[in-house]
Short mmCIF file of C-alpha atoms and ligand atoms in Angstrom, two decimals:
data_model
loop_
_atom_site.label_atom_id
_atom_site.label_comp_id
_atom_site.label_asym_id
_atom_site.label_seq_id
_atom_site.Cartn_x
_atom_site.Cartn_y
_atom_site.Cartn_z
CA MET A 184 9.07 18.68 54.22
CA VAL A 185 11.44 16.30 52.44
CA ALA A 186 9.45 16.76 49.23
CA GLY A 187 9.68 20.52 49.67
CA LEU A 188 13.43 20.35 50.05
CA ALA A 189 13.75 18.15 47.01
CA LEU A 190 11.64 20.58 44.97
CA THR A 191 13.73 23.54 46.08
CA ALA A 192 16.91 21.66 45.27
CA GLY A 193 15.44 20.79 41.86
CA LEU A 194 14.54 24.37 41.12
CA VAL A 195 17.89 25.69 42.28
CA SER A 196 19.77 23.24 40.11
CA CYS A 197 17.70 24.41 37.13
CA ASP A 198 18.50 28.02 37.84
CA SER A 199 20.57 29.11 34.90
CA GLY A 200 21.56 32.44 36.35
CA ASN A 201 24.65 32.40 34.25
CA MET A 202 23.63 30.50 31.15
CA ARG A 203 25.64 27.37 30.65
CA ARG A 204 26.14 27.01 26.93
CA ASP A 205 29.09 24.67 27.01
CA PRO A 206 27.77 21.11 26.75
CA GLY A 207 30.80 19.82 28.59
CA HIS A 208 32.98 17.00 27.51
CA VAL A 209 31.79 15.16 24.38
CA TYR A 210 32.51 11.48 24.72
CA ALA A 211 32.23 10.50 21.03
CA PRO A 212 32.43 13.67 18.96
CA ASP A 213 32.25 11.85 15.61
CA MET A 214 28.84 10.55 16.67
CA THR A 215 27.58 13.71 18.35
CA TYR A 216 28.57 15.87 15.41
CA SER A 217 27.62 13.86 12.32
CA ARG A 218 30.07 14.16 9.47
CA ALA A 219 27.48 12.84 7.04
CA TYR A 220 24.95 15.20 5.48
CA ASP A 221 21.59 14.83 7.19
CA ALA A 222 18.65 14.23 4.85
CA TYR A 223 17.26 17.76 5.00
CA THR A 224 20.46 19.77 5.25
CA ALA A 225 22.00 21.76 2.42
CA ASN A 226 24.53 19.86 0.40
CA PRO A 227 27.28 21.68 -1.50
CA ASN A 228 28.08 18.58 -3.58
CA PHE A 229 25.00 18.91 -5.76
CA GLU A 230 23.97 21.84 -7.94
CA ASP A 231 20.48 21.98 -6.45
CA GLY A 232 21.93 21.84 -2.93
CA LEU A 233 19.64 18.96 -1.84
CA THR A 234 20.94 16.03 0.16
CA SER A 235 17.88 13.81 -0.45
CA ARG A 236 18.24 12.71 -4.05
CA PRO A 237 15.35 11.70 -6.34
CA PRO A 238 15.66 8.18 -7.83
CA VAL A 239 17.92 7.99 -10.89
CA SER A 240 15.64 8.12 -13.92
CA GLY A 241 15.06 4.78 -15.61
CA THR A 242 15.76 2.80 -12.46
CA VAL A 243 13.47 0.78 -10.20
CA ALA A 244 14.04 0.74 -6.46
CA ARG A 245 14.82 -2.65 -4.99
CA GLY A 246 11.67 -4.55 -4.06
CA HIS A 247 9.46 -2.37 -6.28
CA GLN A 248 7.60 -3.23 -9.46
CA LEU A 249 8.21 -1.86 -12.94
CA PRO A 250 5.85 1.01 -13.79
CA ASP A 251 2.51 -0.26 -15.06
CA HIS A 252 2.19 1.95 -18.20
CA LEU A 253 -1.56 2.20 -17.79
CA VAL A 254 -2.84 5.54 -19.09
CA GLU A 255 -5.67 7.30 -17.27
CA GLY A 256 -8.86 7.38 -19.33
CA ASP A 257 -7.81 4.62 -21.76
CA THR A 258 -10.85 2.56 -20.80
CA SER A 259 -10.34 -0.09 -23.46
CA ALA A 260 -6.89 -0.80 -21.98
CA TYR A 261 -8.49 -1.10 -18.52
CA LYS A 262 -10.50 -4.12 -19.74
CA SER A 263 -7.51 -6.22 -20.78
CA PHE A 264 -4.96 -4.92 -18.28
CA THR A 265 -3.70 -7.53 -15.86
CA THR A 266 -0.59 -8.72 -14.03
CA SER A 267 1.71 -11.70 -14.17
CA LEU A 268 2.14 -11.58 -10.38
CA ARG A 269 1.10 -14.73 -8.53
CA PHE A 270 -0.12 -14.70 -4.95
CA SER A 271 0.07 -17.18 -2.13
CA GLU A 272 -2.78 -17.69 0.33
CA ASP A 273 -0.93 -15.45 2.78
CA GLU A 274 -0.63 -12.66 0.23
CA ILE A 275 -4.35 -12.81 -0.53
CA LYS A 276 -4.95 -12.62 3.21
CA GLU A 277 -2.69 -9.57 3.28
CA GLY A 278 -4.84 -8.15 0.45
CA GLY A 279 -7.81 -8.58 2.78
CA ARG A 280 -6.03 -6.80 5.59
CA LEU A 281 -5.23 -3.87 3.29
CA PHE A 282 -8.81 -3.86 2.00
CA ASN A 283 -10.16 -3.55 5.54
CA ILE A 284 -7.78 -0.68 6.25
CA TYR A 285 -8.25 1.38 3.09
CA CYS A 286 -11.50 0.31 1.50
CA GLY A 287 -13.70 -1.15 4.24
CA ILE A 288 -14.73 2.25 5.56
CA CYS A 289 -16.79 2.71 2.38
CA HIS A 290 -17.12 -0.70 0.71
CA GLY A 291 -17.69 -2.52 4.01
CA THR A 292 -15.69 -5.42 5.40
CA GLY A 293 -18.47 -7.59 3.96
CA LEU A 294 -17.65 -6.07 0.52
CA ASP A 295 -21.30 -5.13 0.12
CA GLY A 296 -20.93 -1.37 -0.12
CA GLN A 297 -22.25 -0.93 3.42
CA GLY A 298 -19.16 0.52 5.09
CA PRO A 299 -19.56 2.64 8.22
CA LEU A 300 -18.82 5.91 6.42
CA PHE A 301 -21.54 5.31 3.85
CA ASN A 302 -23.96 4.03 6.49
CA SER A 303 -23.38 7.13 8.60
CA GLY A 304 -25.04 9.12 5.86
CA LYS A 305 -22.05 11.45 5.65
CA PHE A 306 -20.90 10.07 2.30
CA ALA A 307 -23.52 10.61 -0.35
CA SER A 308 -22.29 8.28 -3.08
CA MET A 309 -23.03 4.54 -2.82
CA PRO A 310 -19.72 2.61 -2.88
CA ALA A 311 -19.52 -0.42 -5.18
CA ASN A 312 -21.22 -3.51 -3.76
CA PHE A 313 -18.90 -6.26 -4.95
CA LYS A 314 -21.67 -8.84 -4.72
CA ASP A 315 -23.75 -6.87 -7.18
CA ALA A 316 -24.04 -8.16 -10.77
CA LYS A 317 -22.63 -4.82 -11.94
CA TYR A 318 -19.27 -5.60 -10.30
CA LEU A 319 -19.26 -9.39 -10.10
CA HIS A 320 -17.57 -9.85 -13.48
CA MET A 321 -15.66 -6.58 -13.57
CA PRO A 322 -12.28 -7.01 -15.31
CA VAL A 323 -9.35 -6.89 -12.88
CA GLY A 324 -7.75 -4.09 -14.93
CA GLN A 325 -10.80 -1.90 -14.42
CA MET A 326 -10.59 -2.48 -10.68
CA TYR A 327 -6.92 -1.62 -10.85
CA ALA A 328 -7.73 1.65 -12.66
CA GLY A 329 -10.31 2.44 -9.96
CA ILE A 330 -7.67 2.05 -7.27
CA LYS A 331 -4.97 3.88 -9.18
CA TYR A 332 -7.00 6.84 -10.48
CA GLY A 333 -10.13 6.81 -8.33
CA LYS A 334 -13.67 6.84 -9.67
CA ASN A 335 -16.06 9.79 -9.29
CA MET A 336 -16.48 10.22 -5.50
CA MET A 337 -13.82 7.63 -4.73
CA GLY A 338 -10.30 9.05 -4.54
CA SER A 339 -7.10 7.48 -5.82
CA TYR A 340 -5.29 5.01 -3.58
CA ALA A 341 -2.09 5.07 -5.64
CA SER A 342 -0.08 6.74 -2.90
CA GLN A 343 -1.22 4.32 -0.21
CA LEU A 344 -0.90 1.05 -2.11
CA ASP A 345 2.04 0.11 -4.29
CA ILE A 346 1.49 -1.89 -7.48
CA LYS A 347 1.78 -5.28 -5.83
CA GLN A 348 -0.50 -4.27 -2.97
CA ARG A 349 -3.17 -3.05 -5.42
CA TRP A 350 -3.16 -6.45 -7.12
CA MET A 351 -3.25 -8.26 -3.78
CA VAL A 352 -6.36 -6.29 -2.82
CA ILE A 353 -7.93 -7.16 -6.20
CA ALA A 354 -7.07 -10.84 -5.72
CA TYR A 355 -8.85 -10.68 -2.37
CA ILE A 356 -11.95 -9.08 -3.95
CA LYS A 357 -11.95 -11.59 -6.85
CA LYS A 358 -11.62 -14.54 -4.50
CA PHE A 359 -14.53 -13.21 -2.47
CA GLN A 360 -16.57 -12.72 -5.64
CA SER A 361 -15.86 -16.27 -6.81
CA GLU A 362 -17.48 -17.46 -3.58
CA ASN A 363 -20.44 -15.12 -4.05
CA GLY A 364 -21.68 -15.87 -7.54
CA GLY A 365 -18.71 -14.54 -9.54
CA ASP A 366 -16.39 -16.31 -11.95
CA ALA A 367 -14.12 -19.14 -10.82
CA PHE A 368 -11.12 -17.71 -9.02
CA THR A 369 -7.99 -18.09 -11.12
CA PHE A 370 -6.57 -14.59 -10.93
CA GLY A 371 -3.13 -14.35 -9.41
CA MET A 372 -3.26 -17.93 -8.16
CA ASP A 373 0.00 -19.30 -6.93
CA THR A 374 0.55 -22.12 -9.41
CA HIS A 375 3.48 -23.74 -7.77
CA PRO A 376 5.42 -25.91 -10.26
CA ALA A 377 5.51 -28.78 -7.77
CA LYS A 378 1.71 -28.95 -7.81
CA GLU A 379 1.65 -29.02 -11.62
CA VAL A 380 4.17 -31.85 -11.73
CA ALA A 381 2.09 -33.76 -9.18
CA ALA A 382 -1.05 -33.20 -11.28
CA VAL A 383 0.68 -34.46 -14.43
CA GLU A 384 1.94 -37.54 -12.61
CA GLU A 385 -1.55 -38.18 -11.30
CA LYS A 386 -2.95 -37.96 -14.83
CA SER A 387 -0.36 -40.29 -16.35
CA GLY A 388 -1.05 -42.70 -13.48
CA GLU A 389 -4.68 -42.86 -14.53
CA MET A 390 -3.89 -43.86 -18.09
C1 HEC B 1018 -14.45 7.17 0.52
C2 HEC B 1018 -15.16 5.98 0.14
C3 HEC B 1018 -14.41 4.94 -0.66
C4 HEC B 1018 -13.25 4.31 -0.31
C5 HEC B 1018 -12.41 4.49 0.93
C6 HEC B 1018 -12.97 3.37 -1.39
N1 HEC B 1018 -13.94 3.45 -2.33
FE1 HEC B 1018 -14.08 2.30 -3.99
N2 HEC B 1018 -15.74 3.30 -4.56
C7 HEC B 1018 -16.38 4.26 -3.82
C8 HEC B 1018 -17.54 4.75 -4.55
C9 HEC B 1018 -18.48 5.82 -4.09
C10 HEC B 1018 -17.56 4.03 -5.77
C11 HEC B 1018 -18.56 4.17 -6.89
C12 HEC B 1018 -17.96 5.12 -7.91
C13 HEC B 1018 -18.92 5.37 -9.06
O1 HEC B 1018 -19.09 4.46 -9.88
O2 HEC B 1018 -19.47 6.46 -9.10
C14 HEC B 1018 -16.43 3.11 -5.73
C15 HEC B 1018 -16.13 2.25 -6.75
C16 HEC B 1018 -15.12 1.31 -6.70
C17 HEC B 1018 -14.82 0.34 -7.73
C18 HEC B 1018 -15.52 0.22 -9.08
C19 HEC B 1018 -14.78 1.10 -10.07
C20 HEC B 1018 -15.50 1.22 -11.39
O3 HEC B 1018 -14.79 1.29 -12.40
O4 HEC B 1018 -16.73 1.27 -11.41
C21 HEC B 1018 -13.79 -0.41 -7.30
C22 HEC B 1018 -13.13 -1.57 -8.02
C23 HEC B 1018 -13.42 0.09 -5.99
N3 HEC B 1018 -14.24 1.14 -5.65
C24 HEC B 1018 -12.42 -0.43 -5.22
C25 HEC B 1018 -11.94 0.17 -4.07
C26 HEC B 1018 -10.78 -0.29 -3.34
C27 HEC B 1018 -9.97 -1.51 -3.71
C28 HEC B 1018 -10.63 0.56 -2.31
C29 HEC B 1018 -9.52 0.55 -1.27
C30 HEC B 1018 -8.17 0.63 -1.79
C31 HEC B 1018 -11.69 1.54 -2.35
N4 HEC B 1018 -12.47 1.27 -3.43
C32 HEC B 1018 -11.87 2.55 -1.43
C33 HEC B 1018 -16.01 4.73 -2.59
C34 HEC B 1018 -14.84 4.39 -1.92
#
């Protein structure tokens, strides 16, 4: 009975017999009615009428890397292409996290090419097994090109991973490979100056 009354009251109060279009008193009109141009509204201040502006040409957004200048198909450049970025343990771990998100579905979280998508039989092409001799000594630049441009059945991951993230993922793969028969892991190592000084001191101590 009480519930019924409440429902009726609710319905009655919603009855907009005479439509109420006046929102009533606006407490902070300069907040309710933005004076700034919203991102997707027309903007009379620019010739193209867009409020969202593209980046100014020749500039790099804060926190982003310079463009890499790698050219698709220039396979000899792939072999020598590398980065001067250096990664901490945490950043390599982050590379692993990104790998498991974007790559693990095909390459497997064990990096053996046995990801769930491939194992399901729904993806016909065998993803690279990073333990395999074919990939164990693969130049980092070639891996980078694979991520940036894709390779045959593998699509490009350029829009998902920025330049630094691509290299962090590669550092993660290379570290894994060094522990599974690959070359010693030196790529992108965080060579902190303090450690070098300590090493030099240790050496001179020995003499
Ligand atoms: C949809 C499945 C799929 C996903 C997701 C995927 N790959 Fe691949 N990847 C492949 C396949 C298939 C190949 C083998 C391509 C070939 O040689 O035909 C491959 C090859 C590669 C190679 C070797 C490239 C070369 O030059 O031979 C690298 C490196 C690689 N993948 C890295 C990655 C990384 C890093 C990610 C995540 C950012 C990723 N892949 C995500 C399917 C995938």
